[in-house]
PDB file of C-alpha atoms in Angstrom:
ATOM      1  CA  VAL A   1       0.000   0.000   0.000  1.00 54.00           C
ATOM      2  CA  VAL A   2       2.821   2.388   0.868  1.00 55.00           C
ATOM      3  CA  LEU A   3       4.651   1.579  -2.371  1.00 53.00           C
ATOM      4  CA  MET A   4       1.474   2.337  -4.325  1.00 56.00           C
ATOM      5  CA  ALA A   5       0.647   5.456  -2.303  1.00 60.00           C
ATOM      6  CA  VAL A   6       3.932   7.338  -2.794  1.00 57.00           C
ATOM      7  CA  PRO A   7       3.787   7.745  -6.603  1.00 58.00           C
ATOM      8  CA  VAL A   8       0.039   8.290  -6.490  1.00 59.00           C
ATOM      9  CA  LEU A   9       0.298  11.073  -3.903  1.00 58.00           C
ATOM     10  CA  HIS A  10       3.270  12.600  -5.735  1.00 58.00           C
ATOM     11  CA  GLY A  11       1.285  12.640  -8.978  1.00 60.00           C
ATOM     12  CA  LEU A  12      -1.817  14.026  -7.298  1.00 57.00           C
ATOM     13  CA  PHE A  13      -0.078  17.016  -5.777  1.00 56.00           C
ATOM     14  CA  ALA A  14       2.580  17.730  -8.389  1.00 56.00           C
ATOM     15  CA  GLY A  15       2.350  20.962 -10.303  1.00 56.00           C
ATOM     16  CA  GLY A  16       0.978  23.033  -7.438  1.00 55.00           C
ATOM     17  CA  ARG A  17      -2.259  21.100  -7.000  1.00 58.00           C
ATOM     18  CA  LYS A  18      -3.681  21.636  -3.561  1.00 60.00           C
ATOM     19  CA  CYS A  19      -4.940  18.956  -1.251  1.00 63.00           C
ATOM     20  CA  GLY A  20      -8.699  19.478  -0.886  1.00 71.00           C
ATOM     21  CA  LYS A  21     -10.804  18.894   2.211  1.00 76.00           C
ATOM     22  CA  THR A  22     -12.224  15.681   0.758  1.00 77.00           C
ATOM     23  CA  VAL A  23      -8.757  14.203   0.230  1.00 78.00           C
ATOM     24  CA  ILE A  24      -7.811  15.173   3.791  1.00 78.00           C
ATOM     25  CA  LEU A  25     -10.959  13.480   5.110  1.00 82.00           C
ATOM     26  CA  LEU A  26     -10.275  10.351   3.045  1.00 83.00           C
ATOM     27  CA  ALA A  27      -6.674  10.284   4.295  1.00 84.00           C
ATOM     28  CA  ALA A  28      -7.970  10.516   7.870  1.00 85.00           C
ATOM     29  CA  ILE A  29     -10.318   7.575   7.242  1.00 86.00           C
ATOM     30  CA  ALA A  30      -7.418   5.567   5.760  1.00 88.00           C
ATOM     31  CA  THR A  31      -5.248   6.386   8.779  1.00 89.00           C
ATOM     32  CA  TRP A  32      -8.053   5.360  11.123  1.00 89.00           C
ATOM     33  CA  ALA A  33      -8.487   2.054   9.271  1.00 89.00           C
ATOM     34  CA  LEU A  34      -4.765   1.315   9.479  1.00 91.00           C
ATOM     35  CA  LEU A  35      -4.565   2.218  13.169  1.00 91.00           C
ATOM     36  CA  SER A  36      -7.600   0.120  14.001  1.00 90.00           C
ATOM     37  CA  SER A  37      -5.984  -2.863  12.277  1.00 91.00           C
ATOM     38  CA  LEU A  38      -2.636  -2.334  13.980  1.00 91.00           C
ATOM     39  CA  LEU A  39      -4.266  -2.060  17.414  1.00 92.00           C
ATOM     40  CA  SER A  40      -6.609  -5.006  16.947  1.00 90.00           C
ATOM     41  CA  LEU A  41      -6.116  -8.409  18.576  1.00 90.00           C
ATOM     42  CA  ASN A  42      -5.169  -9.897  15.205  1.00 89.00           C
ATOM     43  CA  PRO A  43      -3.681  -7.163  12.963  1.00 89.00           C
ATOM     44  CA  ARG A  44      -3.184  -9.435   9.942  1.00 90.00           C
ATOM     45  CA  LEU A  45      -6.751 -10.742  10.037  1.00 88.00           C
ATOM     46  CA  SER A  46      -8.096  -7.216  10.517  1.00 87.00           C
ATOM     47  CA  PHE A  47      -5.991  -5.794   7.687  1.00 88.00           C
ATOM     48  CA  LEU A  48      -6.838  -8.505   5.171  1.00 86.00           C
ATOM     49  CA  GLY A  49     -10.450  -9.020   6.283  1.00 81.00           C
ATOM     50  CA  SER A  50     -10.060 -12.777   6.002  1.00 75.00           C
ATOM     51  CA  LYS A  51     -13.173 -13.585   8.038  1.00 74.00           C
ATOM     52  CA  GLY A  52     -16.659 -12.188   8.425  1.00 65.00           C
ATOM     53  CA  TRP A  53     -17.691  -9.819   5.643  1.00 59.00           C
ATOM     54  CA  SER A  54     -14.173  -9.981   4.161  1.00 65.00           C
ATOM     55  CA  VAL A  55     -13.754  -6.223   4.295  1.00 74.00           C
ATOM     56  CA  GLY A  56     -10.536  -5.341   6.051  1.00 83.00           C
ATOM     57  CA  SER A  57      -8.417  -2.220   6.142  1.00 87.00           C
ATOM     58  CA  LEU A  58      -6.793  -3.250   2.872  1.00 88.00           C
ATOM     59  CA  MET A  59     -10.148  -3.026   1.071  1.00 85.00           C
ATOM     60  CA  THR A  60     -10.823   0.345   2.692  1.00 86.00           C
ATOM     61  CA  LEU A  61      -7.419   1.644   1.560  1.00 89.00           C
ATOM     62  CA  VAL A  62      -7.888   0.384  -1.995  1.00 88.00           C
ATOM     63  CA  LEU A  63     -11.331   1.992  -2.227  1.00 85.00           C
ATOM     64  CA  ILE A  64     -10.033   5.296  -0.849  1.00 87.00           C
ATOM     65  CA  ALA A  65      -7.109   5.287  -3.311  1.00 85.00           C
ATOM     66  CA  ALA A  66      -9.478   4.491  -6.189  1.00 84.00           C
ATOM     67  CA  THR A  67     -11.809   7.306  -5.116  1.00 82.00           C
ATOM     68  CA  ILE A  68      -8.984   9.842  -5.030  1.00 81.00           C
ATOM     69  CA  ILE A  69      -7.535   8.723  -8.370  1.00 80.00           C
ATOM     70  CA  VAL A  70     -10.898   8.676 -10.160  1.00 78.00           C
ATOM     71  CA  SER A  71     -11.903  12.068  -8.749  1.00 76.00           C
ATOM     72  CA  ARG A  72      -8.610  13.608  -9.866  1.00 75.00           C
ATOM     73  CA  TYR A  73      -8.130  12.094 -13.304  1.00 76.00           C
ATOM     74  CA  LEU A  74     -11.468  11.011 -14.729  1.00 74.00           C
ATOM     75  CA  GLN A  75     -13.441  13.708 -16.491  1.00 76.00           C
ATOM     76  CA  LEU A  76     -17.060  12.767 -15.892  1.00 70.00           C
ATOM     77  CA  ASN A  77     -19.896  13.619 -18.220  1.00 73.00           C
ATOM     78  CA  SER A  78     -23.589  12.858 -18.020  1.00 66.00           C
ATOM     79  CA  TYR A  79     -23.335  10.007 -20.535  1.00 72.00           C
ATOM     80  CA  MET A  80     -21.106   8.011 -18.190  1.00 75.00           C
ATOM     81  CA  LEU A  81     -24.071   7.717 -15.851  1.00 72.00           C
ATOM     82  CA  LEU A  82     -25.899   5.652 -18.458  1.00 76.00           C
ATOM     83  CA  ALA A  83     -23.727   2.598 -17.766  1.00 79.00           C
ATOM     84  CA  ALA A  84     -24.246   3.018 -14.020  1.00 77.00           C
ATOM     85  CA  MET A  85     -27.974   3.444 -14.579  1.00 78.00           C
ATOM     86  CA  ALA A  86     -28.179   0.292 -16.701  1.00 82.00           C
ATOM     87  CA  ALA A  87     -26.332  -1.783 -14.078  1.00 83.00           C
ATOM     88  CA  ASN A  88     -28.449  -0.244 -11.315  1.00 81.00           C
ATOM     89  CA  ALA A  89     -31.653  -0.996 -13.230  1.00 82.00           C
ATOM     90  CA  PHE A  90     -30.635  -4.634 -13.716  1.00 86.00           C
ATOM     91  CA  ILE A  91     -29.774  -5.042 -10.027  1.00 83.00           C
ATOM     92  CA  ASN A  92     -33.028  -3.433  -8.842  1.00 82.00           C
ATOM     93  CA  ILE A  93     -35.265  -5.220 -11.364  1.00 84.00           C
ATOM     94  CA  LEU A  94     -33.677  -8.508 -10.312  1.00 83.00           C
ATOM     95  CA  ALA A  95     -34.415  -7.695  -6.651  1.00 80.00           C
ATOM     96  CA  VAL A  96     -38.067  -6.954  -7.481  1.00 81.00           C
ATOM     97  CA  VAL A  97     -38.389 -10.157  -9.519  1.00 80.00           C
ATOM     98  CA  GLN A  98     -36.802 -12.225  -6.747  1.00 76.00           C
ATOM     99  CA  SER A  99     -39.100 -10.644  -4.161  1.00 76.00           C
ATOM    100  CA  ALA A 100     -42.002 -11.851  -6.303  1.00 75.00           C
ATOM    101  CA  GLY A 101     -40.698 -15.400  -5.866  1.00 74.00           C
ATOM    102  CA  ILE A 102     -39.092 -15.799  -9.286  1.00 75.00           C
ATOM    103  CA  ASN A 103     -35.567 -17.212  -9.091  1.00 75.00           C
ATOM    104  CA  ALA A 104     -34.115 -15.591 -12.214  1.00 76.00           C
ATOM    105  CA  PHE A 105     -30.718 -16.966 -13.252  1.00 75.00           C
ATOM    106  CA  GLY A 106     -30.835 -19.472 -10.360  1.00 72.00           C
ATOM    107  CA  LEU A 107     -29.082 -17.081  -7.963  1.00 68.00           C
ATOM    108  CA  GLN A 108     -31.105 -18.374  -5.019  1.00 68.00           C
ATOM    109  CA  ASN A 109     -30.496 -22.070  -5.674  1.00 71.00           C
ATOM    110  CA  GLY A 110     -29.246 -23.909  -2.634  1.00 70.00           C
ATOM    111  CA  LEU A 111     -30.575 -21.439  -0.071  1.00 68.00           C
ATOM    112  CA  ILE A 112     -32.566 -22.825   2.809  1.00 67.00           C
ATOM    113  CA  ARG A 113     -36.192 -21.703   2.690  1.00 69.00           C
ATOM    114  CA  GLU A 114     -35.867 -19.427   5.766  1.00 68.00           C
ATOM    115  CA  GLN A 115     -33.076 -17.495   4.037  1.00 63.00           C
ATOM    116  CA  TYR A 116     -34.701 -17.333   0.610  1.00 60.00           C
ATOM    117  CA  TYR A 117     -36.055 -13.774   0.919  1.00 62.00           C
ATOM    118  CA  SER A 118     -33.010 -12.448   2.794  1.00 66.00           C
ATOM    119  CA  TYR A 119     -30.859 -12.472  -0.350  1.00 69.00           C
ATOM    120  CA  LEU A 120     -31.630  -9.995  -3.091  1.00 68.00           C
ATOM    121  CA  SER A 121     -30.356  -9.426  -6.586  1.00 66.00           C
ATOM    122  CA  THR A 122     -26.686  -9.921  -7.360  1.00 68.00           C
ATOM    123  CA  ILE A 123     -25.667  -8.111  -4.167  1.00 70.00           C
ATOM    124  CA  GLY A 124     -26.668 -10.871  -1.736  1.00 68.00           C
ATOM    125  CA  ASN A 125     -27.708 -10.172   1.831  1.00 72.00           C
ATOM    126  CA  ALA A 126     -30.533  -7.636   2.288  1.00 74.00           C
ATOM    127  CA  ASN A 127     -28.281  -5.441   4.463  1.00 75.00           C
ATOM    128  CA  SER A 128     -25.561  -5.402   1.789  1.00 77.00           C
ATOM    129  CA  TYR A 129     -28.202  -4.550  -0.803  1.00 80.00           C
ATOM    130  CA  SER A 130     -29.483  -1.712   1.373  1.00 81.00           C
ATOM    131  CA  GLY A 131     -25.901  -0.420   1.672  1.00 80.00           C
ATOM    132  CA  TYR A 132     -25.681  -0.439  -2.117  1.00 82.00           C
ATOM    133  CA  LEU A 133     -28.925   1.532  -2.277  1.00 83.00           C
ATOM    134  CA  CYS A 134     -27.508   4.092   0.163  1.00 82.00           C
ATOM    135  CA  LEU A 135     -24.701   4.733  -2.311  1.00 81.00           C
ATOM    136  CA  VAL A 136     -26.599   4.898  -5.596  1.00 81.00           C
ATOM    137  CA  LEU A 137     -30.003   6.318  -4.718  1.00 83.00           C
ATOM    138  CA  PRO A 138     -28.829   9.782  -3.630  1.00 83.00           C
ATOM    139  CA  LEU A 139     -26.944  10.003  -6.933  1.00 79.00           C
ATOM    140  CA  PHE A 140     -30.041   9.279  -9.007  1.00 81.00           C
ATOM    141  CA  TRP A 141     -32.332  11.374  -6.828  1.00 83.00           C
ATOM    142  CA  GLY A 142     -29.915  14.302  -7.162  1.00 84.00           C
ATOM    143  CA  ALA A 143     -29.633  13.821 -10.925  1.00 81.00           C
ATOM    144  CA  PHE A 144     -33.437  13.682 -11.175  1.00 83.00           C
ATOM    145  CA  MET A 145     -33.866  16.905  -9.216  1.00 87.00           C
ATOM    146  CA  SER A 146     -31.112  18.826 -11.000  1.00 86.00           C
ATOM    147  CA  CYS A 147     -31.678  17.899 -14.647  1.00 83.00           C
ATOM    148  CA  ARG A 148     -33.455  20.387 -16.884  1.00 85.00           C
ATOM    149  CA  GLU A 149     -34.424  18.345 -19.938  1.00 86.00           C
ATOM    150  CA  TRP A 150     -37.761  16.546 -19.807  1.00 87.00           C
ATOM    151  CA  SER A 151     -36.421  13.328 -21.360  1.00 85.00           C
ATOM    152  CA  ALA A 152     -33.526  13.182 -18.879  1.00 81.00           C
ATOM    153  CA  LYS A 153     -35.920  13.833 -16.015  1.00 86.00           C
ATOM    154  CA  VAL A 154     -38.068  10.868 -17.108  1.00 87.00           C
ATOM    155  CA  LEU A 155     -35.000   8.625 -17.462  1.00 83.00           C
ATOM    156  CA  TYR A 156     -33.558   9.557 -14.057  1.00 83.00           C
ATOM    157  CA  GLY A 157     -37.033   9.305 -12.543  1.00 85.00           C
ATOM    158  CA  ILE A 158     -37.439   5.717 -13.737  1.00 85.00           C
ATOM    159  CA  PHE A 159     -34.160   4.720 -12.135  1.00 83.00           C
ATOM    160  CA  ALA A 160     -34.959   6.626  -8.938  1.00 83.00           C
ATOM    161  CA  VAL A 161     -38.310   4.812  -8.691  1.00 85.00           C
ATOM    162  CA  LEU A 162     -36.659   1.419  -9.296  1.00 82.00           C
ATOM    163  CA  GLY A 163     -34.190   2.136  -6.505  1.00 80.00           C
ATOM    164  CA  SER A 164     -36.986   3.305  -4.223  1.00 81.00           C
ATOM    165  CA  MET A 165     -38.748  -0.005  -4.861  1.00 81.00           C
ATOM    166  CA  GLY A 166     -35.500  -1.651  -3.820  1.00 79.00           C
ATOM    167  CA  ILE A 167     -35.806   0.035  -0.409  1.00 80.00           C
ATOM    168  CA  ILE A 168     -39.123  -1.733   0.060  1.00 79.00           C
ATOM    169  CA  MET A 169     -37.699  -5.052  -1.133  1.00 77.00           C
ATOM    170  CA  ALA A 170     -34.687  -4.833   1.189  1.00 77.00           C
ATOM    171  CA  ASN A 171     -36.918  -4.182   4.223  1.00 76.00           C
ATOM    172  CA  SER A 172     -33.867  -3.029   6.165  1.00 75.00           C
ATOM    173  CA  ASP A 173     -33.723  -0.192   8.668  1.00 77.00           C
ATOM    174  CA  SER A 174     -30.111   0.408   7.666  1.00 77.00           C
ATOM    175  CA  THR A 175     -31.335   1.883   4.362  1.00 78.00           C
ATOM    176  CA  TYR A 176     -33.179   4.669   6.155  1.00 76.00           C
ATOM    177  CA  ALA A 177     -30.263   5.317   8.502  1.00 77.00           C
ATOM    178  CA  GLY A 178     -27.736   5.296   5.641  1.00 76.00           C
ATOM    179  CA  ILE A 179     -29.674   7.621   3.366  1.00 73.00           C
ATOM    180  CA  GLY A 180     -30.502   9.885   6.306  1.00 73.00           C
TER     181      GLY A 180
END
């Protein structure tokens, strides 16, 4: 991680670029993740996330680095959201279909009956799915509210409604807490 971070940070701040508040906050989160792993009972297990949800400090650091790199170097335009909207639509439609008892693509094969409705779409557990919704729904709701063209408003509205249906399908209080 350190070997990757040095050239990345050098490239990010070369040429007089300033370190913004968001980068400082992300660096603080990365530091906190590393310290929590180092001070844990099993630093290696905590860092690698080998058990449980398999999300250790390493995953947190990789996601933070990816966020900083993408925000600095990728020039976003509104058309790039179309791919995200298509993937989001597929995930949410699949959750709705599965909630109706249709096992599309056999993703729920092998689940015991008590767990059948706890796993949604391609995301898996209802709480993981609700976490996904907490990330994507504000994006689509914001795009819906800020767009000016009628056709774009309809398109964003469809995806916002699909995601809102996903909140109902997930039936998880964490969705409300996360979006709040």
